[in-house]
Amino acid sequence: MNDTSNNSPLTIDIDLDADGIHFGNLKVPQSTNSAGWAQYYIPIVVIKNGNGPTAFLSGGNHGDEYEGQVALMNLARSIDIENVRGRIILIPMLNKPAAIAGTRLSPIDGKNMNRAFPGSADDDITGQIAHYVAHNIIPLADLVVDIHSGGSSMHFLPSVNMHELADKEQMRSMLEAGQAAGAPYVFLYADVAGSGLLPSYAEGLGKITLGTEMGSKSQFGKETLATTRDCIHNLLVWVGILDEPSITLSNEPPVVVKGTDTRDYVMAPCSGILEPFVELGDTVTAGEVIAQIHNPEDISAAATEVRVETDGMIMCRRSNPLTSQGEVVVTLVREVQE
């Protein structure tokens, strides 16, 4: 049962309300084989200049997704505070144990940070971090941005992402922010792998909440980092914190796409070696074979076909050829007509 009180065992060594640029840590109590008394440090940065909106930006929710981690560290070291009107709270490596290990899940407790919200004060380390952020950071924010990429398993078209919400005014603001970011796509998505997401929790508090998918671990490089950096810049301009011009990423406006049918998330029917027949941005129709999976234990057997059940464009595809039954192969989207 999740603890909804604010009795977190975590401490913080900087003042969230003080003007200036402050580098500090969230400190999680630990007891290890090498130290009976210890703390695990999660870096946090607060950039504040007078009154104004607050933005909370997180990277490394999944440890093998490095675009947000690098972009937020660079932002913290390079921002001109004279151009800030309000407050920016950055946690570049929300799941720092996973970030250091290069894994999606925490190697300490095996948990997924993006399935842990709102966490619990007496949980393992992942749930304790989620609990502190849920009760002490997110409530302060007007804008919440959780930066993701495809990590070790998926290639993604660069996008700013959000859920489709019943609150029309909140949804209108989120779409406006998503388009202002300037990524090629604004992706309306569905949760098909459980609850406890940071964005879902923030949305439930009425926050303007965005995620991103910026490439993948194998696509990590100058282009995806520049897109991530520029989208962050534009969002801070949009919310009224950064008094600078926005950056034009493309001559074409962002395309709003939607993949909210569970059938849009095509899962592997069996385990084996995945051979894709499609690439990002390709258009497919229901019934089309988009991949096949080879059985490495019986190479004389015919490969198993993977078919789609809906029409759409390939928004992401699996990057790791070794695939287990039930893992996503592709995600399909369709353009939203205004």
Coordinates of C-alpha atoms in Angstrom, one line a residue, residues 59-69 92-107 111-114 147-152 217:
G59 CA 16.2 12.4 -16.8
G60 CA 17.4 8.9 -16.2
N61 CA 14.0 7.6 -15.0
H62 CA 15.3 4.6 -16.9
G63 CA 19.0 4.3 -16.5
D64 CA 19.9 3.3 -20.0
E65 CA 18.3 6.4 -21.5
Y66 CA 21.1 9.0 -21.6
E67 CA 19.8 11.9 -23.7
G68 CA 17.9 13.6 -20.8
Q69 CA 20.8 13.0 -18.4
P92 CA 19.3 14.5 -14.3
M93 CA 19.6 10.9 -13.0
L94 CA 16.3 10.1 -11.2
N95 CA 17.3 6.4 -11.1
K96 CA 21.0 7.0 -10.6
P97 CA 21.8 3.3 -9.7
A98 CA 20.4 2.3 -13.0
A99 CA 22.1 5.1 -14.9
I100 CA 25.5 4.1 -13.5
A101 CA 24.9 0.5 -14.3
G102 CA 23.5 1.2 -17.8
T103 CA 20.3 -0.7 -17.1
R104 CA 16.6 0.2 -17.4
L105 CA 15.8 -1.0 -13.9
S106 CA 17.6 -0.3 -10.6
P107 CA 20.4 -2.9 -9.9
K111 CA 12.6 -2.0 -9.7
N112 CA 11.3 0.2 -12.5
M113 CA 11.3 3.9 -11.4
N114 CA 8.6 4.7 -13.9
I147 CA 12.8 12.9 -20.6
H148 CA 13.0 9.4 -22.1
S149 CA 14.4 7.6 -25.1
G150 CA 14.2 4.1 -26.5
G151 CA 17.1 3.0 -24.3
S152 CA 18.7 -0.4 -25.0
K217 CA 20.9 4.1 -26.8

